[in-house]
mmCIF file of C-alpha atoms and ligand atoms in Angstrom:
data_model
loop_
_atom_site.group_PDB
_atom_site.id
_atom_site.type_symbol
_atom_site.label_atom_id
_atom_site.label_comp_id
_atom_site.label_asym_id
_atom_site.label_seq_id
_atom_site.Cartn_x
_atom_site.Cartn_y
_atom_site.Cartn_z
ATOM 1 C CA MET A 889 14.508 -9.531 5.301
ATOM 2 C CA ASN A 890 13.036 -12.775 3.898
ATOM 3 C CA ASN A 891 9.452 -11.838 3.073
ATOM 4 C CA ARG A 892 6.825 -13.691 0.985
ATOM 5 C CA ALA A 893 4.951 -10.640 -0.266
ATOM 6 C CA ASP A 894 1.980 -12.576 -1.651
ATOM 7 C CA THR A 895 0.754 -13.674 1.802
ATOM 8 C CA PRO A 896 -2.461 -11.917 2.869
ATOM 9 C CA VAL A 897 -2.452 -10.091 6.200
ATOM 10 C CA THR A 898 -5.222 -8.461 8.237
ATOM 11 C CA ILE A 899 -4.800 -5.593 10.677
ATOM 12 C CA ILE A 900 -7.512 -4.796 13.224
ATOM 13 C CA GLY A 901 -7.005 -1.444 14.953
ATOM 14 C CA LEU A 902 -5.763 1.508 12.941
ATOM 15 C CA GLY A 903 -4.504 3.873 15.601
ATOM 16 C CA LEU A 904 -1.043 5.338 15.210
ATOM 17 C CA MET A 905 0.599 1.930 15.557
ATOM 18 C CA GLY A 906 -1.944 -0.112 13.584
ATOM 19 C CA GLN A 907 -1.662 2.285 10.642
ATOM 20 C CA ALA A 908 2.127 1.914 10.687
ATOM 21 C CA LEU A 909 1.835 -1.899 10.756
ATOM 22 C CA ALA A 910 -0.611 -1.955 7.845
ATOM 23 C CA GLY A 911 1.521 0.552 5.938
ATOM 24 C CA ALA A 912 4.609 -1.644 6.318
ATOM 25 C CA PHE A 913 2.791 -4.682 4.880
ATOM 26 C CA LEU A 914 1.380 -2.648 1.983
ATOM 27 C CA LYS A 915 4.812 -1.207 1.235
ATOM 28 C CA VAL A 916 6.275 -4.640 0.498
ATOM 29 C CA GLY A 917 3.194 -5.758 -1.438
ATOM 30 C CA HIS A 918 1.171 -7.941 0.957
ATOM 31 C CA PRO A 919 -2.544 -8.089 0.173
ATOM 32 C CA THR A 920 -3.681 -6.222 3.300
ATOM 33 C CA THR A 921 -7.154 -6.173 4.843
ATOM 34 C CA VAL A 922 -7.867 -3.564 7.512
ATOM 35 C CA TRP A 923 -10.634 -2.802 9.984
ATOM 36 C CA ASN A 924 -11.018 -0.026 12.524
ATOM 37 C CA ARG A 925 -13.896 1.063 14.767
ATOM 38 C CA THR A 926 -13.596 4.590 13.349
ATOM 39 C CA THR A 927 -13.680 3.771 9.654
ATOM 40 C CA SER A 928 -12.142 7.042 8.434
ATOM 41 C CA LYS A 929 -8.763 6.026 9.846
ATOM 42 C CA ALA A 930 -8.588 3.439 7.032
ATOM 43 C CA ASP A 931 -8.908 6.054 4.246
ATOM 44 C CA ARG A 932 -5.197 6.596 3.593
ATOM 45 C CA LEU A 933 -4.456 2.867 3.699
ATOM 46 C CA VAL A 934 -7.324 2.102 1.317
ATOM 47 C CA ALA A 935 -5.928 4.746 -1.050
ATOM 48 C CA GLU A 936 -2.608 2.884 -0.845
ATOM 49 C CA GLY A 937 -4.275 -0.416 -1.790
ATOM 50 C CA ALA A 938 -5.673 -1.922 1.432
ATOM 51 C CA ARG A 939 -9.069 -3.650 1.440
ATOM 52 C CA LEU A 940 -11.465 -2.348 4.094
ATOM 53 C CA ALA A 941 -13.349 -5.181 5.803
ATOM 54 C CA PRO A 942 -16.988 -4.197 6.436
ATOM 55 C CA THR A 943 -17.089 -5.811 9.894
ATOM 56 C CA VAL A 944 -14.596 -7.110 12.414
ATOM 57 C CA GLY A 945 -16.027 -10.598 11.790
ATOM 58 C CA ASP A 946 -15.253 -10.280 8.090
ATOM 59 C CA ALA A 947 -11.735 -9.068 8.911
ATOM 60 C CA LEU A 948 -11.092 -12.153 11.041
ATOM 61 C CA THR A 949 -11.958 -14.522 8.211
ATOM 62 C CA ALA A 950 -10.009 -12.649 5.519
ATOM 63 C CA GLY A 951 -6.736 -14.547 5.818
ATOM 64 C CA SER A 952 -4.519 -16.854 7.819
ATOM 65 C CA LEU A 953 -2.841 -14.085 9.863
ATOM 66 C CA THR A 954 -4.737 -11.370 11.778
ATOM 67 C CA ILE A 955 -2.879 -8.778 13.818
ATOM 68 C CA ILE A 956 -4.782 -6.905 16.515
ATOM 69 C CA CYS A 957 -3.336 -3.650 17.816
ATOM 70 C CA VAL A 958 -5.783 -1.629 19.907
ATOM 71 C CA THR A 959 -5.549 0.406 23.101
ATOM 72 C CA ASP A 960 -5.693 -2.386 25.677
ATOM 73 C CA TYR A 961 -6.898 -5.939 26.357
ATOM 74 C CA LYS A 962 -10.332 -4.668 27.394
ATOM 75 C CA ALA A 963 -10.745 -3.387 23.833
ATOM 76 C CA VAL A 964 -9.464 -6.709 22.455
ATOM 77 C CA HIS A 965 -12.101 -8.596 24.443
ATOM 78 C CA GLU A 966 -14.842 -6.186 23.415
ATOM 79 C CA LEU A 967 -13.903 -6.689 19.770
ATOM 80 C CA LEU A 968 -13.589 -10.447 19.842
ATOM 81 C CA SER A 969 -16.729 -10.943 21.921
ATOM 82 C CA SER A 970 -18.980 -9.139 19.453
ATOM 83 C CA SER A 971 -21.464 -11.255 17.518
ATOM 84 C CA GLY A 972 -20.592 -13.136 14.324
ATOM 85 C CA ILE A 973 -16.970 -13.770 15.274
ATOM 86 C CA GLU A 974 -15.186 -16.899 13.995
ATOM 87 C CA LEU A 975 -11.710 -17.403 15.362
ATOM 88 C CA ASP A 976 -10.844 -20.847 14.073
ATOM 89 C CA GLY A 977 -9.614 -19.878 10.603
ATOM 90 C CA THR A 978 -6.785 -17.546 11.496
ATOM 91 C CA THR A 979 -3.718 -17.093 13.629
ATOM 92 C CA LEU A 980 -4.326 -14.132 15.899
ATOM 93 C CA LEU A 981 -1.257 -12.087 16.747
ATOM 94 C CA ASN A 982 -2.134 -9.632 19.502
ATOM 95 C CA LEU A 983 0.328 -6.724 19.512
ATOM 96 C CA THR A 984 -1.742 -4.728 22.025
ATOM 97 C CA SER A 985 0.278 -3.741 25.114
ATOM 98 C CA GLY A 986 -0.626 -5.400 28.392
ATOM 99 C CA ASN A 987 0.704 -7.588 31.173
ATOM 100 C CA SER A 988 1.620 -11.277 31.087
ATOM 101 C CA ALA A 989 -1.527 -12.420 32.909
ATOM 102 C CA GLN A 990 -3.686 -10.660 30.320
ATOM 103 C CA ALA A 991 -1.700 -12.304 27.521
ATOM 104 C CA ARG A 992 -2.026 -15.790 29.020
ATOM 105 C CA GLU A 993 -5.726 -15.290 29.684
ATOM 106 C CA ALA A 994 -6.360 -13.998 26.138
ATOM 107 C CA ALA A 995 -4.455 -16.989 24.723
ATOM 108 C CA GLN A 996 -6.599 -19.427 26.673
ATOM 109 C CA TRP A 997 -9.769 -17.602 25.667
ATOM 110 C CA ALA A 998 -8.848 -17.542 21.967
ATOM 111 C CA GLU A 999 -7.571 -21.127 21.875
ATOM 112 C CA GLN A 1000 -10.793 -22.374 23.458
ATOM 113 C CA ARG A 1001 -12.521 -20.827 20.429
ATOM 114 C CA GLY A 1002 -10.242 -22.617 17.960
ATOM 115 C CA ALA A 1003 -7.773 -19.817 17.208
ATOM 116 C CA HIS A 1004 -4.035 -20.125 17.002
ATOM 117 C CA TYR A 1005 -2.870 -17.322 19.300
ATOM 118 C CA LEU A 1006 0.430 -15.466 19.513
ATOM 119 C CA ASP A 1007 1.071 -12.550 21.807
ATOM 120 C CA GLY A 1008 3.551 -9.808 21.050
ATOM 121 C CA ALA A 1009 5.082 -6.571 22.233
ATOM 122 C CA ILE A 1010 6.295 -3.721 20.079
ATOM 123 C CA MET A 1011 9.523 -2.133 21.293
ATOM 124 C CA ALA A 1012 9.336 0.754 18.817
ATOM 125 C CA VAL A 1013 7.427 3.884 17.869
ATOM 126 C CA PRO A 1014 5.299 3.941 14.681
ATOM 127 C CA SER A 1015 7.930 5.734 12.548
ATOM 128 C CA MET A 1016 10.361 2.825 13.137
ATOM 129 C CA ILE A 1017 7.955 0.130 11.894
ATOM 130 C CA GLY A 1018 9.227 -1.506 8.702
ATOM 131 C CA THR A 1019 12.874 -0.899 9.608
ATOM 132 C CA ALA A 1020 15.311 -3.221 11.361
ATOM 133 C CA GLU A 1021 15.287 -0.825 14.348
ATOM 134 C CA ALA A 1022 11.724 -1.909 15.192
ATOM 135 C CA VAL A 1023 12.111 -4.840 17.565
ATOM 136 C CA ILE A 1024 8.905 -6.858 17.897
ATOM 137 C CA LEU A 1025 8.760 -9.628 20.479
ATOM 138 C CA HIS A 1026 6.578 -12.725 20.070
ATOM 139 C CA SER A 1027 5.546 -15.550 22.364
ATOM 140 C CA GLY A 1028 3.248 -18.555 21.985
ATOM 141 C CA PRO A 1029 3.475 -21.845 20.081
ATOM 142 C CA GLN A 1030 6.677 -21.854 18.021
ATOM 143 C CA SER A 1031 5.026 -23.611 15.062
ATOM 144 C CA ASP A 1032 2.469 -20.757 14.808
ATOM 145 C CA PHE A 1033 5.232 -18.185 14.907
ATOM 146 C CA GLU A 1034 7.379 -20.005 12.323
ATOM 147 C CA ALA A 1035 4.384 -20.344 9.986
ATOM 148 C CA HIS A 1036 4.178 -16.534 9.755
ATOM 149 C CA ARG A 1037 7.721 -15.448 10.462
ATOM 150 C CA SER A 1038 8.577 -14.506 6.879
ATOM 151 C CA THR A 1039 5.443 -12.344 6.669
ATOM 152 C CA LEU A 1040 6.156 -10.671 10.016
ATOM 153 C CA ASP A 1041 9.664 -9.791 8.810
ATOM 154 C CA ALA A 1042 8.038 -6.853 6.960
ATOM 155 C CA LEU A 1043 7.511 -5.140 10.338
ATOM 156 C CA GLY A 1044 11.094 -5.065 11.564
ATOM 157 C CA THR A 1045 13.331 -7.314 13.650
ATOM 158 C CA VAL A 1046 10.981 -10.057 14.776
ATOM 159 C CA THR A 1047 12.069 -12.115 17.759
ATOM 160 C CA TYR A 1048 10.608 -15.322 19.165
ATOM 161 C CA LEU A 1049 10.918 -15.723 22.948
ATOM 162 C CA GLY A 1050 9.205 -19.013 23.815
ATOM 163 C CA ALA A 1051 5.952 -20.947 24.155
ATOM 164 C CA ASP A 1052 4.691 -19.135 27.292
ATOM 165 C CA HIS A 1053 2.290 -16.497 25.916
ATOM 166 C CA GLY A 1054 3.237 -14.132 28.758
ATOM 167 C CA LEU A 1055 6.892 -13.825 27.783
ATOM 168 C CA ALA A 1056 6.533 -10.961 25.300
ATOM 169 C CA SER A 1057 4.767 -8.828 27.938
ATOM 170 C CA LEU A 1058 7.318 -9.779 30.595
ATOM 171 C CA TYR A 1059 10.215 -8.750 28.344
ATOM 172 C CA ASP A 1060 8.316 -5.552 27.557
ATOM 173 C CA MET A 1061 8.017 -4.805 31.306
ATOM 174 C CA ALA A 1062 11.689 -5.655 31.876
ATOM 175 C CA GLY A 1063 12.627 -3.248 29.095
ATOM 176 C CA LEU A 1064 10.493 -0.509 30.654
ATOM 177 C CA ALA A 1065 12.125 -1.125 34.059
ATOM 178 C CA MET A 1066 15.516 -0.660 32.411
ATOM 179 C CA MET A 1067 14.444 2.434 30.495
ATOM 180 C CA TRP A 1068 12.976 4.265 33.491
ATOM 181 C CA SER A 1069 15.849 3.269 35.785
ATOM 182 C CA VAL A 1070 18.429 4.691 33.389
ATOM 183 C CA LEU A 1071 16.374 7.853 32.843
ATOM 184 C CA ASN A 1072 15.707 8.354 36.567
ATOM 185 C CA ALA A 1073 19.385 7.912 37.431
ATOM 186 C CA TRP A 1074 20.272 10.438 34.752
ATOM 187 C CA LEU A 1075 17.668 12.908 36.050
ATOM 188 C CA GLN A 1076 18.996 12.537 39.626
ATOM 189 C CA GLY A 1077 22.524 13.386 38.463
ATOM 190 C CA THR A 1078 21.288 16.197 36.255
ATOM 191 C CA ALA A 1079 19.349 17.756 39.158
ATOM 192 C CA LEU A 1080 22.470 17.587 41.348
ATOM 193 C CA LEU A 1081 24.793 19.096 38.743
ATOM 194 C CA ARG A 1082 22.366 21.900 37.902
ATOM 195 C CA THR A 1083 22.781 23.156 41.480
ATOM 196 C CA ALA A 1084 26.414 23.852 40.512
ATOM 197 C CA GLY A 1085 25.449 25.545 37.244
ATOM 198 C CA VAL A 1086 26.174 22.532 35.011
ATOM 199 C CA ASP A 1087 23.449 22.254 32.389
ATOM 200 C CA ALA A 1088 21.827 19.014 31.256
ATOM 201 C CA ALA A 1089 23.503 19.059 27.834
ATOM 202 C CA THR A 1090 26.954 19.292 29.412
ATOM 203 C CA TYR A 1091 26.318 16.312 31.688
ATOM 204 C CA ALA A 1092 24.534 14.137 29.075
ATOM 205 C CA PRO A 1093 27.642 12.771 27.245
ATOM 206 C CA PHE A 1094 29.285 11.877 30.596
ATOM 207 C CA ALA A 1095 26.079 10.157 31.747
ATOM 208 C CA GLN A 1096 25.887 8.265 28.454
ATOM 209 C CA GLN A 1097 29.450 6.999 28.953
ATOM 210 C CA ILE A 1098 28.643 5.776 32.480
ATOM 211 C CA ALA A 1099 25.417 4.066 31.369
ATOM 212 C CA THR A 1100 27.233 2.299 28.520
ATOM 213 C CA GLY A 1101 30.054 1.222 30.842
ATOM 214 C CA VAL A 1102 27.644 -0.155 33.449
ATOM 215 C CA ALA A 1103 25.685 -2.005 30.735
ATOM 216 C CA GLU A 1104 28.864 -3.921 29.929
ATOM 217 C CA TRP A 1105 28.843 -5.444 33.422
ATOM 218 C CA LEU A 1106 25.493 -7.138 32.871
ATOM 219 C CA PRO A 1107 26.535 -10.468 31.260
ATOM 220 C CA GLY A 1108 29.103 -11.146 34.020
ATOM 221 C CA TYR A 1109 26.695 -10.136 36.769
ATOM 222 C CA ALA A 1110 24.021 -12.335 35.177
ATOM 223 C CA GLN A 1111 26.364 -15.312 35.545
ATOM 224 C CA GLN A 1112 26.622 -14.553 39.271
ATOM 225 C CA ILE A 1113 22.818 -14.438 39.584
ATOM 226 C CA ASP A 1114 22.318 -17.669 37.629
ATOM 227 C CA SER A 1115 24.968 -19.476 39.668
ATOM 228 C CA GLY A 1116 23.756 -18.004 42.983
ATOM 229 C CA SER A 1117 27.316 -17.041 43.909
ATOM 230 C CA PHE A 1118 28.324 -13.382 44.374
ATOM 231 C CA PRO A 1119 32.056 -13.063 45.091
ATOM 232 C CA ALA A 1120 33.083 -9.393 45.471
ATOM 233 C CA GLU A 1121 35.420 -9.204 42.485
ATOM 234 C CA ALA A 1122 35.067 -5.445 41.887
ATOM 235 C CA SER A 1123 33.518 -4.130 45.115
ATOM 236 C CA ALA A 1124 31.488 -5.340 48.071
ATOM 237 C CA LEU A 1125 27.880 -4.280 48.629
ATOM 238 C CA GLU A 1126 28.855 -2.474 51.864
ATOM 239 C CA THR A 1127 31.234 -0.274 49.812
ATOM 240 C CA ASP A 1128 28.357 0.567 47.463
ATOM 241 C CA ALA A 1129 26.127 1.326 50.467
ATOM 242 C CA ARG A 1130 28.634 3.882 51.797
ATOM 243 C CA ALA A 1131 28.627 5.604 48.379
ATOM 244 C CA MET A 1132 24.805 5.567 48.446
ATOM 245 C CA ALA A 1133 24.946 7.445 51.766
ATOM 246 C CA HIS A 1134 27.158 10.075 50.069
ATOM 247 C CA LEU A 1135 24.612 10.440 47.274
ATOM 248 C CA ILE A 1136 21.796 10.931 49.806
ATOM 249 C CA GLU A 1137 23.839 13.488 51.785
ATOM 250 C CA GLU A 1138 24.824 15.341 48.613
ATOM 251 C CA SER A 1139 21.238 15.420 47.364
ATOM 252 C CA GLU A 1140 19.833 16.645 50.686
ATOM 253 C CA ALA A 1141 22.539 19.285 51.070
ATOM 254 C CA ALA A 1142 21.824 20.558 47.554
ATOM 255 C CA GLY A 1143 18.071 20.643 48.157
ATOM 256 C CA VAL A 1144 17.557 17.931 45.555
ATOM 257 C CA ASN A 1145 15.049 15.069 45.849
ATOM 258 C CA ALA A 1146 16.668 12.153 47.721
ATOM 259 C CA GLU A 1147 13.770 9.665 47.557
ATOM 260 C CA LEU A 1148 15.333 7.460 44.880
ATOM 261 C CA PRO A 1149 18.792 7.051 46.489
ATOM 262 C CA LYS A 1150 17.080 6.427 49.864
ATOM 263 C CA LEU A 1151 14.999 3.654 48.312
ATOM 264 C CA ILE A 1152 18.079 2.030 46.798
ATOM 265 C CA LYS A 1153 20.009 2.327 50.065
ATOM 266 C CA ALA A 1154 17.132 0.807 52.048
ATOM 267 C CA MET A 1155 17.321 -2.288 49.825
ATOM 268 C CA ALA A 1156 21.101 -2.503 50.190
ATOM 269 C CA ASP A 1157 20.811 -2.073 53.984
ATOM 270 C CA ARG A 1158 18.324 -4.950 54.199
ATOM 271 C CA SER A 1159 20.654 -7.158 52.200
ATOM 272 C CA ILE A 1160 23.624 -6.193 54.394
ATOM 273 C CA ALA A 1161 21.553 -6.915 57.525
ATOM 274 C CA ALA A 1162 20.843 -10.353 56.055
ATOM 275 C CA GLY A 1163 24.601 -10.962 55.894
ATOM 276 C CA HIS A 1164 25.405 -10.070 52.275
ATOM 277 C CA GLY A 1165 27.561 -6.958 52.833
ATOM 278 C CA GLY A 1166 30.733 -8.705 51.693
ATOM 279 C CA GLU A 1167 29.203 -9.923 48.439
ATOM 280 C CA GLN A 1168 28.898 -8.169 45.086
ATOM 281 C CA TYR A 1169 26.037 -5.868 44.033
ATOM 282 C CA PRO A 1170 23.916 -8.443 42.104
ATOM 283 C CA VAL A 1171 23.231 -10.217 45.410
ATOM 284 C CA LEU A 1172 20.430 -7.619 45.628
ATOM 285 C CA ILE A 1173 18.483 -9.879 43.256
ATOM 286 C CA GLU A 1174 17.207 -11.477 46.464
ATOM 287 C CA GLU A 1175 15.652 -8.144 47.508
ATOM 288 C CA PHE A 1176 14.189 -7.631 44.046
ATOM 289 C CA SER A 1177 12.715 -11.139 44.060
ATOM 290 C CA GLU A 1178 10.457 -10.430 47.052
ATOM 291 C CA PRO A 1179 7.284 -8.313 47.192
ATOM 292 C CA GLY A 1180 8.872 -5.565 49.351
ATOM 293 C CA ASP A 1181 7.047 -2.713 51.094
ATOM 294 C CA ASP A 1182 4.462 -0.606 49.241
HETATM 295 N N1 NAP B 266 2.245 4.343 19.548
HETATM 296 C C1 NAP B 266 3.353 3.819 20.042
HETATM 297 O O1 NAP B 266 4.432 4.415 20.030
HETATM 298 C C2 NAP B 266 3.317 2.407 20.594
HETATM 299 C C3 NAP B 266 4.543 1.748 20.865
HETATM 300 C C4 NAP B 266 4.513 0.443 21.353
HETATM 301 C C5 NAP B 266 3.298 -0.184 21.606
HETATM 302 N N2 NAP B 266 2.128 0.489 21.347
HETATM 303 C C6 NAP B 266 0.859 -0.179 21.666
HETATM 304 O O2 NAP B 266 0.067 -0.347 20.520
HETATM 305 C C7 NAP B 266 -1.321 -0.295 20.900
HETATM 306 C C8 NAP B 266 -2.023 0.749 20.036
HETATM 307 O O3 NAP B 266 -1.360 2.000 20.242
HETATM 308 P P1 NAP B 266 -1.644 3.238 19.298
HETATM 309 O O4 NAP B 266 -0.515 4.179 19.497
HETATM 310 O O5 NAP B 266 -1.999 2.797 17.929
HETATM 311 O O6 NAP B 266 -2.935 3.830 20.032
HETATM 312 P P2 NAP B 266 -4.045 4.815 19.439
HETATM 313 O O7 NAP B 266 -3.494 5.656 18.348
HETATM 314 O O8 NAP B 266 -4.653 5.494 20.603
HETATM 315 O O9 NAP B 266 -5.114 3.833 18.789
HETATM 316 C C9 NAP B 266 -5.935 3.013 19.578
HETATM 317 C C10 NAP B 266 -6.685 2.055 18.674
HETATM 318 O O10 NAP B 266 -7.494 1.182 19.491
HETATM 319 C C11 NAP B 266 -8.834 1.223 18.981
HETATM 320 N N3 NAP B 266 -9.776 0.944 20.061
HETATM 321 C C12 NAP B 266 -9.730 1.380 21.343
HETATM 322 N N4 NAP B 266 -10.766 0.890 22.052
HETATM 323 C C13 NAP B 266 -11.495 0.144 21.198
HETATM 324 C C14 NAP B 266 -12.672 -0.635 21.339
HETATM 325 N N5 NAP B 266 -13.314 -0.724 22.510
HETATM 326 N N6 NAP B 266 -13.127 -1.300 20.256
HETATM 327 C C15 NAP B 266 -12.479 -1.214 19.070
HETATM 328 N N7 NAP B 266 -11.341 -0.503 18.864
HETATM 329 C C16 NAP B 266 -10.865 0.171 19.919
HETATM 330 C C17 NAP B 266 -8.974 2.626 18.418
HETATM 331 O O11 NAP B 266 -10.092 2.697 17.558
HETATM 332 P P3 NAP B 266 -10.703 4.154 17.159
HETATM 333 O O12 NAP B 266 -9.782 4.675 16.086
HETATM 334 O O13 NAP B 266 -12.056 3.825 16.673
HETATM 335 O O14 NAP B 266 -10.686 4.975 18.399
HETATM 336 C C18 NAP B 266 -7.639 2.745 17.679
HETATM 337 O O15 NAP B 266 -7.648 2.011 16.488
HETATM 338 C C19 NAP B 266 -1.362 0.059 22.400
HETATM 339 O O16 NAP B 266 -1.555 -1.107 23.156
HETATM 340 C C20 NAP B 266 0.021 0.655 22.627
HETATM 341 O O17 NAP B 266 0.461 0.514 23.966
HETATM 342 C C21 NAP B 266 2.114 1.765 20.833
#
């Protein structure tokens, strides 16, 4: 990692994640200023060489890069709206989790007050911070990101997504959608197999192989989505829909929850009714691109 260790950094918010972020900067020698509402959470970092800012206002003027990592955007607004706050001397990088509208709104709010604002999303747990495994997504003006990229390298694999401040949150949400879909599919299969006495550990390696194999289809399927053309090269959607019916029948017969396969089949059935039964699975993007039923 290319890291200029003499660059000062400020971390506001010393929960589990904020402490890991500050610790990673201290580890490679950055002069690190910290602030937290509950001051005692700074004790270990101060013992390791961090400077404790007396107020959040002082923290924001300590250096040219301030990272905020608190519970949610409500907390960010509460912090930045308190009295004595100057935002025009620093680049604010907000690594607090939220949605894209919150990120765009926070960017507008901060920029109106003279701040350079980057939004980010952390795709890692605290123990991964400071290693290449910690993927941290950034969005906002590229020049602001590039100005601090070498400093941010101390945190892990830093990635720039684009000028739209909402992109980091959107990628975060897309990643969560992927994570829960894979886990839910695995749980459905595990519940089915347990009815035949197959335990979760026995099924897990098989499930892992399937998930990895399916993941390899994604780049090709993405080309179909981007071109808007879905020739059935491997199988047609109506073939998939018949297999979905088997999964529902199997689940119901085994006394296993069939809500998830029914939901998936309902989407496929709508697409088939709209004339897409002879096309390949990614044609369902049209179903996913509409609000749907609640
Ligand atoms: N932990 C993870 O694995 C993980 C992974 C990815 C992303 N994240 C994101 O990182 C952010 C922080 O997570 P965390 O795990 O560090 O949470 P945490 O341990 O619960 O810490 C929350 C932090 O927010 C501060 N805070 C909350 N409300 C505040 C307010 N109104 N004013 C000032 N400070 C306030 C807390 O201050 P006090 O100490 O005074 O309460 C504390 O520093 C969240 O948005 C989370 O989604 C976390």
